[in-house]
Every structure is written in structure tokens, then in C-alpha cells.
PDB file of C-alpha atoms in Angstrom:
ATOM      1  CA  UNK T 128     -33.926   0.291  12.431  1.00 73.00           C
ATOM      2  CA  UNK T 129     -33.634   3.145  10.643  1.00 88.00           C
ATOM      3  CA  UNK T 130     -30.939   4.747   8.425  1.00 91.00           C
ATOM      4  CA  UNK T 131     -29.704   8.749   8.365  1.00 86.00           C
ATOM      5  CA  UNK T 132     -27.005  10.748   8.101  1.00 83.00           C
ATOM      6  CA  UNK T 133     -23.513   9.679   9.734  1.00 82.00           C
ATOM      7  CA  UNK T 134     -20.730  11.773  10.824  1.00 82.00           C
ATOM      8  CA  UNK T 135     -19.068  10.766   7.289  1.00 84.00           C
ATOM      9  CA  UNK T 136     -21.849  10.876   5.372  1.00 89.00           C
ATOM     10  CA  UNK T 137     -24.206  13.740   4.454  1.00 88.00           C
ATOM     11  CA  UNK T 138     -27.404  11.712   3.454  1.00 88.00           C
ATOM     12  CA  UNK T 139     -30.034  14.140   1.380  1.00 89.00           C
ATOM     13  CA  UNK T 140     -33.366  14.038   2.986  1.00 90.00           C
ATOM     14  CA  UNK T 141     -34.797  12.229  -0.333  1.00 93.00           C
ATOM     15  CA  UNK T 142     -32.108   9.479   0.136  1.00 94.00           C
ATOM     16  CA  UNK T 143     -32.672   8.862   3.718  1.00 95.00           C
ATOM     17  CA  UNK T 144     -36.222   8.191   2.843  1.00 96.00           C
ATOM     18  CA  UNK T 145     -35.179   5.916  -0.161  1.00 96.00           C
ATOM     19  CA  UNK T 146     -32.941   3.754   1.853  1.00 96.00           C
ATOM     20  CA  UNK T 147     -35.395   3.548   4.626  1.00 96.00           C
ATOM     21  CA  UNK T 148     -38.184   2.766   2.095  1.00 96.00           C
ATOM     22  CA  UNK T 149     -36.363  -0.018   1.002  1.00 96.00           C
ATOM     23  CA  UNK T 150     -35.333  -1.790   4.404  1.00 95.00           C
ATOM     24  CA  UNK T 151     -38.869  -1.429   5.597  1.00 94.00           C
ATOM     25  CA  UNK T 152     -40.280  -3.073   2.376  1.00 95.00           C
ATOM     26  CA  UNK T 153     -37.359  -5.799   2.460  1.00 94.00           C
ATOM     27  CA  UNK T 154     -36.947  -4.902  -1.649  1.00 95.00           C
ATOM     28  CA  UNK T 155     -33.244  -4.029  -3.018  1.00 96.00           C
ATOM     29  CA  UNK T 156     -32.637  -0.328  -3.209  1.00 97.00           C
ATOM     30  CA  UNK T 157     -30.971   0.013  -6.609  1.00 97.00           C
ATOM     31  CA  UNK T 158     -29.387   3.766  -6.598  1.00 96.00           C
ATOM     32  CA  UNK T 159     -28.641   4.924  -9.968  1.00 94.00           C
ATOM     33  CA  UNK T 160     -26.318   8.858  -9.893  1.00 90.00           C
ATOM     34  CA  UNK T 161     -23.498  10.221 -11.485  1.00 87.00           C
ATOM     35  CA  UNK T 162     -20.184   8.634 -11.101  1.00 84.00           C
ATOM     36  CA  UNK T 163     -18.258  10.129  -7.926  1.00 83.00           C
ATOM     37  CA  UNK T 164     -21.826  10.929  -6.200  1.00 87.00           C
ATOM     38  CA  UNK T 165     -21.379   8.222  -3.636  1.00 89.00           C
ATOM     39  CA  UNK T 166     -23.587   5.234  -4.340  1.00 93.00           C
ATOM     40  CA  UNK T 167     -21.246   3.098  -3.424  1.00 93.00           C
ATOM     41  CA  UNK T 168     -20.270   4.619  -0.321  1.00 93.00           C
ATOM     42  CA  UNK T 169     -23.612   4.708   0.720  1.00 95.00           C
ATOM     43  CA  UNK T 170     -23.626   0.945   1.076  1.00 95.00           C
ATOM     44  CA  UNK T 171     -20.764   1.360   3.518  1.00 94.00           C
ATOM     45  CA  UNK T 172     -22.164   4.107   5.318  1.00 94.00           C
ATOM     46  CA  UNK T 173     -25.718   2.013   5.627  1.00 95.00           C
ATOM     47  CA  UNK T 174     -23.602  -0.481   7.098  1.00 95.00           C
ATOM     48  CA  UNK T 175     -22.087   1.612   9.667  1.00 92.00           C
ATOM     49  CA  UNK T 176     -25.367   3.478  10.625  1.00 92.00           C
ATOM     50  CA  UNK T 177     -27.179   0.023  11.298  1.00 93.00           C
ATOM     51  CA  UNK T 178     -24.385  -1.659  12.904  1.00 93.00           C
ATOM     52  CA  UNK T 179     -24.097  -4.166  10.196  1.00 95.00           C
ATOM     53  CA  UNK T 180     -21.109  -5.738   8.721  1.00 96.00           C
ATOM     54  CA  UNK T 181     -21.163  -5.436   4.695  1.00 97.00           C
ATOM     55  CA  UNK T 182     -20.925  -8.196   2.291  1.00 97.00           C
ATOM     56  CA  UNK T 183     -19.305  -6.439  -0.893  1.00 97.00           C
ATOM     57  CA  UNK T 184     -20.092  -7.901  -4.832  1.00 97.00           C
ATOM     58  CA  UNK T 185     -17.874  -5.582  -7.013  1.00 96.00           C
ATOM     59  CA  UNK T 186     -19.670  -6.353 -10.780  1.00 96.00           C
ATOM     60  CA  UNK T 187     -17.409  -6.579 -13.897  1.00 94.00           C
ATOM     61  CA  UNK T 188     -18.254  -7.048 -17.495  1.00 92.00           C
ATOM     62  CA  UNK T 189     -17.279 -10.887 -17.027  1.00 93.00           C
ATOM     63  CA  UNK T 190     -18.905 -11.434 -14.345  1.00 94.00           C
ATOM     64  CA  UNK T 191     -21.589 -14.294 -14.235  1.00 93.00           C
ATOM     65  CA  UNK T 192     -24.904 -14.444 -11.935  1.00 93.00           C
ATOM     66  CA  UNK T 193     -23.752 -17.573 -11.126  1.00 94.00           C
ATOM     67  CA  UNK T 194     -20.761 -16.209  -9.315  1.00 94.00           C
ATOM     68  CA  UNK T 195     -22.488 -14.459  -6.797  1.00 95.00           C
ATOM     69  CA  UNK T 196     -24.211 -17.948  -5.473  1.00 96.00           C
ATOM     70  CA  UNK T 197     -21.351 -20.178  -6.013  1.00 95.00           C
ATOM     71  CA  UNK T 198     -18.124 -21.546  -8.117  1.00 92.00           C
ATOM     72  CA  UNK T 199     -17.685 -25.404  -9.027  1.00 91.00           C
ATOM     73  CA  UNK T 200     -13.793 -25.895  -9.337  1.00 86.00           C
ATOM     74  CA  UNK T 201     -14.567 -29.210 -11.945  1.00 84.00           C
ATOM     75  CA  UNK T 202     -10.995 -28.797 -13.201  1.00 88.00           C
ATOM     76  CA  UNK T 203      -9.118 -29.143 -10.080  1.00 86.00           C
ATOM     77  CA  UNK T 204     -11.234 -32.192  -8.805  1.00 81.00           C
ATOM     78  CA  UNK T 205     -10.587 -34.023 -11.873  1.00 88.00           C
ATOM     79  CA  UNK T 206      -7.273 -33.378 -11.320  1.00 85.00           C
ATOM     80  CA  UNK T 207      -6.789 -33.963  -7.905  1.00 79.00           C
ATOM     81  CA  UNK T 208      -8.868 -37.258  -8.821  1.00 84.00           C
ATOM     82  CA  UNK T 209      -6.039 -38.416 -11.309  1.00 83.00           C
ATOM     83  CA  UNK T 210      -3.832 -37.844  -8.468  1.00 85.00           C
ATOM     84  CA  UNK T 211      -5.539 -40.303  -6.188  1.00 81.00           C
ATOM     85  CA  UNK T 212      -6.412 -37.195  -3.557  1.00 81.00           C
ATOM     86  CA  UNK T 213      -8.916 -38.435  -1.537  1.00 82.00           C
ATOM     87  CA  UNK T 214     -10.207 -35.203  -1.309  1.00 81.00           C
ATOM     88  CA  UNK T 215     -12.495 -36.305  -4.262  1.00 83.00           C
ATOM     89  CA  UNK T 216     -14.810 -38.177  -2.348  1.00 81.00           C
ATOM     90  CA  UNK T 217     -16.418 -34.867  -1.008  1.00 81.00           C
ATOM     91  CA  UNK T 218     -17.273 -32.533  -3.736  1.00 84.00           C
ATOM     92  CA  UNK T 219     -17.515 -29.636  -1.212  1.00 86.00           C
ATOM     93  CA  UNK T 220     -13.834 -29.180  -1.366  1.00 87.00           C
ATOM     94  CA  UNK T 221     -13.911 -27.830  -4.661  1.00 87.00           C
ATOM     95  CA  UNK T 222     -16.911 -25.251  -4.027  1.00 92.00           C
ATOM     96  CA  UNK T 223     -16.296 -21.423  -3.103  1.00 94.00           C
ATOM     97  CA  UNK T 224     -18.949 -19.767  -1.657  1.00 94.00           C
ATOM     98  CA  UNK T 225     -19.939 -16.208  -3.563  1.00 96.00           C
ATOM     99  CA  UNK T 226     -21.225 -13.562  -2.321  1.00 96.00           C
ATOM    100  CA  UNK T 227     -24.754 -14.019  -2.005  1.00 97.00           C
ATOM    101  CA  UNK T 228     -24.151 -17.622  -0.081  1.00 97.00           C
ATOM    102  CA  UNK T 229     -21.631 -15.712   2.497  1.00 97.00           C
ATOM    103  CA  UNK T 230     -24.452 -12.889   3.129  1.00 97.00           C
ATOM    104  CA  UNK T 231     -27.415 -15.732   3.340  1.00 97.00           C
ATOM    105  CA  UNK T 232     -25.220 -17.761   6.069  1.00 96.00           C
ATOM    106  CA  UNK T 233     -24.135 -14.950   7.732  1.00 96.00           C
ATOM    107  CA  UNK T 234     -25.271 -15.508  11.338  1.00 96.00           C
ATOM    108  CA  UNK T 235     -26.513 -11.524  11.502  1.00 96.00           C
ATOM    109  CA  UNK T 236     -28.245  -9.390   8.915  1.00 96.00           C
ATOM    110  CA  UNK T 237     -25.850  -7.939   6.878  1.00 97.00           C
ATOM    111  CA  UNK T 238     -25.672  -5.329   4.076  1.00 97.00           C
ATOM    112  CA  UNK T 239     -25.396  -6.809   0.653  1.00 97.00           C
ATOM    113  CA  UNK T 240     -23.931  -4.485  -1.956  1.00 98.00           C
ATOM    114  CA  UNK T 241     -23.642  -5.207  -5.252  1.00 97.00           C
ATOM    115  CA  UNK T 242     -21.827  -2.976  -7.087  1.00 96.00           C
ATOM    116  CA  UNK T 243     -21.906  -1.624 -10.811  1.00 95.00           C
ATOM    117  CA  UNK T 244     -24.584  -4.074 -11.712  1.00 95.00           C
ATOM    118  CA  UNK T 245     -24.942  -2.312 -15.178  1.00 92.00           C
ATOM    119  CA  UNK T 246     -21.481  -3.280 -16.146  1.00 92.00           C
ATOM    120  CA  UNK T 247     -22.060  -6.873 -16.293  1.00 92.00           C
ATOM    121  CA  UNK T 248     -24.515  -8.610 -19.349  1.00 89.00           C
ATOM    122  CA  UNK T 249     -27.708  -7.619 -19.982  1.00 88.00           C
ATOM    123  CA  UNK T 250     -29.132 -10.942 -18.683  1.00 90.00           C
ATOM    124  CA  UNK T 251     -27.550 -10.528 -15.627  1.00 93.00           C
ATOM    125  CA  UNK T 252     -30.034  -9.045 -13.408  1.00 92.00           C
ATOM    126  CA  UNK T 253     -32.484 -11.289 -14.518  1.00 91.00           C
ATOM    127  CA  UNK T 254     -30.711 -14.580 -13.709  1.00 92.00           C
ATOM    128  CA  UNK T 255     -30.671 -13.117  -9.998  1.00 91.00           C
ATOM    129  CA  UNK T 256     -34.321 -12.676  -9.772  1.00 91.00           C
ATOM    130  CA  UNK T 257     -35.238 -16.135  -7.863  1.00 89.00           C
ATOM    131  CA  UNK T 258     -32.621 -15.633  -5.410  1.00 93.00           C
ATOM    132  CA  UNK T 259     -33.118 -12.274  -4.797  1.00 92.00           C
ATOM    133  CA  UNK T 260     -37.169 -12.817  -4.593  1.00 91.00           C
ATOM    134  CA  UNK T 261     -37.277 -16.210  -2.505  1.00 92.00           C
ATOM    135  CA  UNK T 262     -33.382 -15.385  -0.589  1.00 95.00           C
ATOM    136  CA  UNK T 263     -32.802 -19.493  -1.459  1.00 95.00           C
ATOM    137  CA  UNK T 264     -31.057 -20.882  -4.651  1.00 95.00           C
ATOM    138  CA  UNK T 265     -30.064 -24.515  -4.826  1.00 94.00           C
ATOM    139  CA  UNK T 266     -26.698 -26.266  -5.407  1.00 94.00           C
ATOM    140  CA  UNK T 267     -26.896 -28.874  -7.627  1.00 92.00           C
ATOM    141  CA  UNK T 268     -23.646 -30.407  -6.730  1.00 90.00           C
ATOM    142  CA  UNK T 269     -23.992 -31.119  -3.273  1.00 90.00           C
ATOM    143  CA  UNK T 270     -27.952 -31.278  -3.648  1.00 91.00           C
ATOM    144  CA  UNK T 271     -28.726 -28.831  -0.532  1.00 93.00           C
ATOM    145  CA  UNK T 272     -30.862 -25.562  -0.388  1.00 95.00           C
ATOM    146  CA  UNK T 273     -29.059 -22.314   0.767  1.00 95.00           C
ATOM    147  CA  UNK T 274     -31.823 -19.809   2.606  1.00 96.00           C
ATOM    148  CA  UNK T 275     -30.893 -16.874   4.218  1.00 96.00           C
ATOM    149  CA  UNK T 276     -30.706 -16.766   7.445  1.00 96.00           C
ATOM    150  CA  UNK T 277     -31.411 -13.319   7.768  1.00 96.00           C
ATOM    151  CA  UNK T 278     -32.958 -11.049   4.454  1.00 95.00           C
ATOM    152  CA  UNK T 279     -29.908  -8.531   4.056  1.00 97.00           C
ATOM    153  CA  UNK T 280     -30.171  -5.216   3.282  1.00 97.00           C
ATOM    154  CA  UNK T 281     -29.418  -5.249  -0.370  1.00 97.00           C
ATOM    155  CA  UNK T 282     -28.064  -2.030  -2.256  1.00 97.00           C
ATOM    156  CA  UNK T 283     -27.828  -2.053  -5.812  1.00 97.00           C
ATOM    157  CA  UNK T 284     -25.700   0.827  -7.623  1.00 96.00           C
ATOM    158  CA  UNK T 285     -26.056   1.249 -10.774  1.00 94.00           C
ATOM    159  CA  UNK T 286     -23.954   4.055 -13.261  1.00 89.00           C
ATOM    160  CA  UNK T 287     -26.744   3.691 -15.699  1.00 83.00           C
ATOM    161  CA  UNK T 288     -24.331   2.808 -18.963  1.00 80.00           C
ATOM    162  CA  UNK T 289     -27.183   0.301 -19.697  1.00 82.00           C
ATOM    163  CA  UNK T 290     -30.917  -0.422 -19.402  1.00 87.00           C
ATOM    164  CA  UNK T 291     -32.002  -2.812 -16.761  1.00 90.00           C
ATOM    165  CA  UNK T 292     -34.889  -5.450 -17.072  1.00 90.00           C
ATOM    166  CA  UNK T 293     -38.305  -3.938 -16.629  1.00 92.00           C
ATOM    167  CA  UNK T 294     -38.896  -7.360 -14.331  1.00 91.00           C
ATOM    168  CA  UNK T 295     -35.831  -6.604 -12.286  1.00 93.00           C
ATOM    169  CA  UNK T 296     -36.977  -2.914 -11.829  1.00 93.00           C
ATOM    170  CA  UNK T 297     -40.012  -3.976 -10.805  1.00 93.00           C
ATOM    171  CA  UNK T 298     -38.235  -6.100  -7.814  1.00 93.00           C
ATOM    172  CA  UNK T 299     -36.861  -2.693  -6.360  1.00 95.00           C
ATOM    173  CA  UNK T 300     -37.051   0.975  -4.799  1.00 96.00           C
ATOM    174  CA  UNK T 301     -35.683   3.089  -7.135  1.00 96.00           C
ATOM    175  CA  UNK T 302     -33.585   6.405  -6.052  1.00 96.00           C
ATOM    176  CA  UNK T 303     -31.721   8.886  -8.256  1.00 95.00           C
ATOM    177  CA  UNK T 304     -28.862  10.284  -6.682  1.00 92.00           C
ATOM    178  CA  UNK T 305     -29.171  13.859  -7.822  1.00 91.00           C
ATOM    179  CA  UNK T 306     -25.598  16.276  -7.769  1.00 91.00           C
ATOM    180  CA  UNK T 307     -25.313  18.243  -4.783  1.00 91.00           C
ATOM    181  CA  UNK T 308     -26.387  21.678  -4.715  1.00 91.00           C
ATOM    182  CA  UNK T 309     -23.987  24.288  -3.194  1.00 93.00           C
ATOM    183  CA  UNK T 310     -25.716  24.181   0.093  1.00 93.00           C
ATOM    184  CA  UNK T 311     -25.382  20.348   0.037  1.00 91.00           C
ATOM    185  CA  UNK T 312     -22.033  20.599  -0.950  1.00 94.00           C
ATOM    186  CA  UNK T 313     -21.193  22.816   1.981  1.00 95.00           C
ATOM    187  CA  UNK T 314     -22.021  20.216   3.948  1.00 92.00           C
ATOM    188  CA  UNK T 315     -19.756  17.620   2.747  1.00 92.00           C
ATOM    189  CA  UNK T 316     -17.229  19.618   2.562  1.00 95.00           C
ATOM    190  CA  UNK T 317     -17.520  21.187   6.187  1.00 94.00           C
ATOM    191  CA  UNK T 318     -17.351  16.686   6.937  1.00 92.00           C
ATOM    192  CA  UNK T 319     -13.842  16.420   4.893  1.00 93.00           C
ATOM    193  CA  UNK T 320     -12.353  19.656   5.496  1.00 95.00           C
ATOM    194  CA  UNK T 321     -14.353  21.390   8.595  1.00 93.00           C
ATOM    195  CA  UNK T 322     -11.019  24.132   8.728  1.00 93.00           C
ATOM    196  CA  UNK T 323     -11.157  25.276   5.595  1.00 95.00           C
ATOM    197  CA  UNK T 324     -11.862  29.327   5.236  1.00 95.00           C
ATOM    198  CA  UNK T 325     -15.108  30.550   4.056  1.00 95.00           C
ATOM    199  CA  UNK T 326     -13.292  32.520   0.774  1.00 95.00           C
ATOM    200  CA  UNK T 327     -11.759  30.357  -0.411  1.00 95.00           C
ATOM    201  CA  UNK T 328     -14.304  27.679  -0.236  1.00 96.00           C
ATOM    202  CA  UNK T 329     -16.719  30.016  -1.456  1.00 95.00           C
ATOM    203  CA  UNK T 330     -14.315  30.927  -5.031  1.00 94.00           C
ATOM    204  CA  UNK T 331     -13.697  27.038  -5.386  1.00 95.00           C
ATOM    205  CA  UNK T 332     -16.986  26.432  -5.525  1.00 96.00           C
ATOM    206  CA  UNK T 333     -18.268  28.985  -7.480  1.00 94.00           C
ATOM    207  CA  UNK T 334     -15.506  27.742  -9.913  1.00 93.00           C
ATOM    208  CA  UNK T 335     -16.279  24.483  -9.725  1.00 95.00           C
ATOM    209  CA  UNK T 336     -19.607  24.771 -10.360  1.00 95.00           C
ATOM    210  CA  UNK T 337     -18.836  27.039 -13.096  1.00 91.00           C
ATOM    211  CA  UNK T 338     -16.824  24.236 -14.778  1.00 92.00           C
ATOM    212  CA  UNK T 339     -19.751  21.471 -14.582  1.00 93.00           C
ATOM    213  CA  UNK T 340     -21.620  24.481 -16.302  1.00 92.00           C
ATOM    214  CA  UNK T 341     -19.632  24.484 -19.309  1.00 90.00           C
ATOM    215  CA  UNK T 342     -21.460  23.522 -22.478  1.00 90.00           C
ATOM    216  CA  UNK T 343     -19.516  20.833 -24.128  1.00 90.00           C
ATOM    217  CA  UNK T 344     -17.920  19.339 -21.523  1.00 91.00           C
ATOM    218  CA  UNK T 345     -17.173  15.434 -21.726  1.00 91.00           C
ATOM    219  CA  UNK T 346     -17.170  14.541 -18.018  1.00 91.00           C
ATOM    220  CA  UNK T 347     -18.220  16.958 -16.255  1.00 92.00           C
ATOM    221  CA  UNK T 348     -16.258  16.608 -12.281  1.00 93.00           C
ATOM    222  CA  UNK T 349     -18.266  14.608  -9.155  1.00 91.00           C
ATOM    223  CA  UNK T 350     -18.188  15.290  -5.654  1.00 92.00           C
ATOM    224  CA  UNK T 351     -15.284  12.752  -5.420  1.00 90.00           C
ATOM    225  CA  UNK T 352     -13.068  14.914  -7.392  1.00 94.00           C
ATOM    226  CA  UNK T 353     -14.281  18.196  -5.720  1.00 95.00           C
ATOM    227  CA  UNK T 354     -12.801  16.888  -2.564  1.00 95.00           C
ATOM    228  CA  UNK T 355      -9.490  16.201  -4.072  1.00 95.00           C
ATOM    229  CA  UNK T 356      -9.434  19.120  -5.713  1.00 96.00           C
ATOM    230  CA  UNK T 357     -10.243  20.849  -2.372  1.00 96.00           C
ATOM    231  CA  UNK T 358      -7.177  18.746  -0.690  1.00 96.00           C
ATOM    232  CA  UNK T 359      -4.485  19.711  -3.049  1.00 96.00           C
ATOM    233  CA  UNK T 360      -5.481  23.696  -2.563  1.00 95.00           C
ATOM    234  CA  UNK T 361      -5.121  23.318   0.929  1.00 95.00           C
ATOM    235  CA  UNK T 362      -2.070  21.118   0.664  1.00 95.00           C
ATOM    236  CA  UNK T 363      -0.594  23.703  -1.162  1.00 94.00           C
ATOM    237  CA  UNK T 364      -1.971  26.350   0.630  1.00 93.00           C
ATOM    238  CA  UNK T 365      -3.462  28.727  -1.967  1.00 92.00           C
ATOM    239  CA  UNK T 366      -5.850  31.352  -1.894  1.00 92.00           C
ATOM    240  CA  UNK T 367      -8.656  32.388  -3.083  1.00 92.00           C
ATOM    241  CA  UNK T 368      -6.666  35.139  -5.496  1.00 91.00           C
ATOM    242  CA  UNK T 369      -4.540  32.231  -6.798  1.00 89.00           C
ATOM    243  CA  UNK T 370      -7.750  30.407  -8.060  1.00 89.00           C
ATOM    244  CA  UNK T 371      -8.932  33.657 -10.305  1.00 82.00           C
ATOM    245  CA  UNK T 372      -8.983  32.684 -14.388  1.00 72.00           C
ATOM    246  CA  UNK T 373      -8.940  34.976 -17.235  1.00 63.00           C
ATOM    247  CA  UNK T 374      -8.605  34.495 -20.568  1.00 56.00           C
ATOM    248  CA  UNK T 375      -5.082  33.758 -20.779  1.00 57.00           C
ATOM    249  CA  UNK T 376      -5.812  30.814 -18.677  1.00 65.00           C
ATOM    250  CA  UNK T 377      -9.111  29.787 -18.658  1.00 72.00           C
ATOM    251  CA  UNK T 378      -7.876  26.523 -16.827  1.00 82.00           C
ATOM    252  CA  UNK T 379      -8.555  26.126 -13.518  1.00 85.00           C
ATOM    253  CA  UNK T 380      -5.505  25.424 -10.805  1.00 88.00           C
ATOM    254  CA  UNK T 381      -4.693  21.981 -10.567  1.00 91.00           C
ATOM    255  CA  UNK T 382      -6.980  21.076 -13.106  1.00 90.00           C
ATOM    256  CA  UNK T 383      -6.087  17.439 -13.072  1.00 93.00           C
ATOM    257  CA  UNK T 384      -7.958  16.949 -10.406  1.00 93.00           C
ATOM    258  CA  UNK T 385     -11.142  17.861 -11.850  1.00 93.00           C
ATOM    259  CA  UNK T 386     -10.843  17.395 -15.560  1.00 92.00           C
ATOM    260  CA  UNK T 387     -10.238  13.705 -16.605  1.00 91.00           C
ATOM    261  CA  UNK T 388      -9.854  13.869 -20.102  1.00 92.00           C
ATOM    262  CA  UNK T 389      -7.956  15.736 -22.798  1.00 92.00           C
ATOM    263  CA  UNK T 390     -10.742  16.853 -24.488  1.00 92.00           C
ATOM    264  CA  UNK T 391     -12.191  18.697 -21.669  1.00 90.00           C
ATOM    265  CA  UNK T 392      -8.320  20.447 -21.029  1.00 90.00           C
ATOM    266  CA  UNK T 393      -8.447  21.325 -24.789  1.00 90.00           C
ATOM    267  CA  UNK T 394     -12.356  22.700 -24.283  1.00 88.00           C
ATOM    268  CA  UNK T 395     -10.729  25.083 -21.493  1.00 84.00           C
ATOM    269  CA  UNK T 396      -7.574  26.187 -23.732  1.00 83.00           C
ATOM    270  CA  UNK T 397     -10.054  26.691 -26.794  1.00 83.00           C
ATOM    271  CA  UNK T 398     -12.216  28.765 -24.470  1.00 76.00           C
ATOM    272  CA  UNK T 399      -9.095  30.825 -23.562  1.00 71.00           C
ATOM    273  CA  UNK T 400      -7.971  31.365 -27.156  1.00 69.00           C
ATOM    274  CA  UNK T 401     -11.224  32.571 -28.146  1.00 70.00           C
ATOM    275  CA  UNK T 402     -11.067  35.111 -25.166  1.00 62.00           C
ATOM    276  CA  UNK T 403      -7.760  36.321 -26.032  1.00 61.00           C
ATOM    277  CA  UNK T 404      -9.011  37.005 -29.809  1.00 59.00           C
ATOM    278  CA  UNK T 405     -12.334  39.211 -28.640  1.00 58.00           C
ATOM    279  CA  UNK T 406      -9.518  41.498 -26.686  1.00 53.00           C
TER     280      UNK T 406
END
């Protein structure tokens, strides 16, 4: 079983070792990169490559560890109790399954991702550490044991906008999504857009890379927004002469595709103001 590049997804030799690493070791693989690098379609593309089906645990800053295993509906059984439903009598009824319980009973191995995991508290990661370690956890409600029937593949994406626990580290493979290079980035491209001519992909990348260059920049733009960047000049069919700046406009074409923020637009029209006063 082993992971590489798909026909939708240009995998970095570094990465395909990672994610290979990890399966073989039966340890998380938590994938910390820039947003827009693909972490999280990595997961999906894991999925694919294996023949798995994906289990998907999309982390927000309210989310609870406790949410992943399982969710006790007390309000609606007390309820449904004044209400003489009979339903009562089995407190089953008013448990939902999370995400780890649907990827433990899942008759085939699956591919666990859970998503953004440095969004959520800091305790978080910690109060997953049994269940990720022994793939059990134990529902106090009904009094069984959940065990996996299978140890997924678990992928872990972090955007690093916090420190993780130095015991939950220790629990996984670590990989660092670094940005694509231009040769790299020929290659993903040539997936997306496999008709697109050689001068004009050439001058939007030299651009683009030009504009993640740029000292001061806020955000500086992923792969993600490289593609749709890419899309709109073919959709509106311009060429590599319509993408040349100056310093009367320093701002690239269709810059809202690439810059996010209005700080970064007013970094560009600064830049451009300054060129037009050294003429």
C-alpha cells in the first residue's frame, strides 16, 4: 500500500515519503504548510490513491474533542421523556456518532482527516491522545467500548496559527509542506491547465513569483490562488503583453485573484507612486 502522485495531484518526492512514512508506522501524519498549499487536498488525494473512502473532521474554534467520538443529546431525551416518548427507554436514540466512531466502525480502512486542528483550543489535541494511541474510547452512556475495526490512515493539517502539545507531536510524522518551486509549479499547472502556452505561463509566473517576493507583503498568494489567477487569464484570453507592469501600474491584472487584502493592493499602488516620482 503505498501512496504517490495521482493524475490530480503532483505529490513532491519529500511528501510522498512523509505520507508513506506515516501509513507504514500506523502514526498520524500531521502536515503543517502555507495556506492554499494543499494539505487538505492531500487527504483526499491519499484517499483516492489507496482506494479508500475518507472520513472528513473539519476543526473550528468551538469545536470540542469530545465531538469527534460522540454527542449526548440530554436535552431532547428529557424532553421527549416529559412527553411520554418511549423512545427514552434506549438512550442510544439520542447519541450521534462523530467522526472518529464513523471511521473506527467503518467496515474498511478509511482515511481520517482532521482538518485545521490548530484552530480549535489549545487542549484539544491532547484530549485526543488515548483515542488516537489505543483507536478505542469508551461511552459512558451506553457503557460499551468503540475499537476500530481497522487503524485509519489519519492526516492531520495544521496552518500553524498555534503551538501544538510537545506530547501530541511526539504521537506523529511530521512534514512541512514547503511552496512550490517554479519547476514544481509547472507541474501543477501542466495538471489544471495542460493547454496553456509556454509565454504566457512563463510571464505569469515570473510575475507571480515576483509578487510573493515583495518585501512587506501581508499574505503573500498560494498555489490555490495561482490557479485562479491562471483561469481568469485564460478565460479572458490575455497575453503575455497584457500582463507587463510599469510604474504607472505596478498592479498586476486581475489582481483580486492573488492579493487578498487591501493592504497588499495599497503596497502595489505605493510601489507605483514611488516609481512614478524617481522618473
Amino acid at each position: 500500500m503505498k501512496f504517490s502522485t495521482t493524475a490530480h495531484y503532483i505529490a513532491p518526492a519529500d511528501l510522498t515519503v512523509a505520507v508513506n512514512a506515516a501509513i507504514a508506522l500506523e502514526r498520524p501524519l500531521l502536515v503543517k504548510g502555507e495556506p492554499g498549499t494543499g494539505k487538505t487536498e492531500l487527504a483526499r488525494q491519499v484517499a483516492q490513491s489507496l482506494g479508500m473512502q475518507m472520513v472528513e473532521w473539519s476543526i473550528k474554534s468551538t469545536t470540542r474533542a469530545q465531538q469527534g467520538l460522540y454527542d449526548y443529546d440530554a436535552v431532547s431525551r428529557l424532553r421527549d421523556s416529559q412527553l411520554g416518548d418511549p423512545r427514552v427507554e434506549d438512550v442510544s436514540n439520542y447519541i450521534r456518532k462523530g467522526k472518529l466512531w464513523q471511521a473506527f466502525e467503518s467496515d474498511e480502512r478509511v482515511v481520517l482527516l482532521i482538518d485545521e486542528i490548530d484552530k480549535a483550543d489549545i487542549e484539544f489535541p491532547n484530549d485526543l491522545l488515548q483515542e488516537l494511541d489505543k483507536m478505542e474510547f469508551h461511552v459512558y452512556e451506553t457503557g460499551e467500548m468503540v475499537r476500530a475495526k481497522h487503524r485509519p490512515v489519519i492526516i492531520i493539517t495544521s496552518n500553524n496559527e498555534k503551538e501544538l502539545p510537545d506530547a501530541f507531536l511526539r504521537r506523529c510524522f511530521f512534514h512541512y509542506i514547503r511552496f512550490p518551486d517554479e519547476a514544481v509549479m509547472r507541474q501543477i499547472v501542466d495538471v489544471h491547465f495542460p493547454q496553456i502556452k509556454e509565454r504566457l505561463l512563463a510571464t505569469a509566473l515570473t510575475q507571480f513569483y515576483e509578487i510573493r517576493d515583495t518585501q512587506g507583503l501581508k499574505k503573500k498568494p498560494s498555489t490555490s490562488e495561482v490557479l485562479d489567477w491562471l483561469k481568469l487569464l485564460l478565460a479572458e484570453d490575455l497575453t503575455p503583453e497584457d500582463l507587463k507592469r510599469d510604474g504607472v501600474n505596478a498592479l498586476p491584472k486581475l489582481h483580486g485573484a492573488l492579493l487578498k487584502n487591501e493592504q497588499d493592493v495599497s503596497l502595489f499602488e505605493r510601489l507605483a507612486f514611488m516609481a512614478r516620482g524617481q522618473r
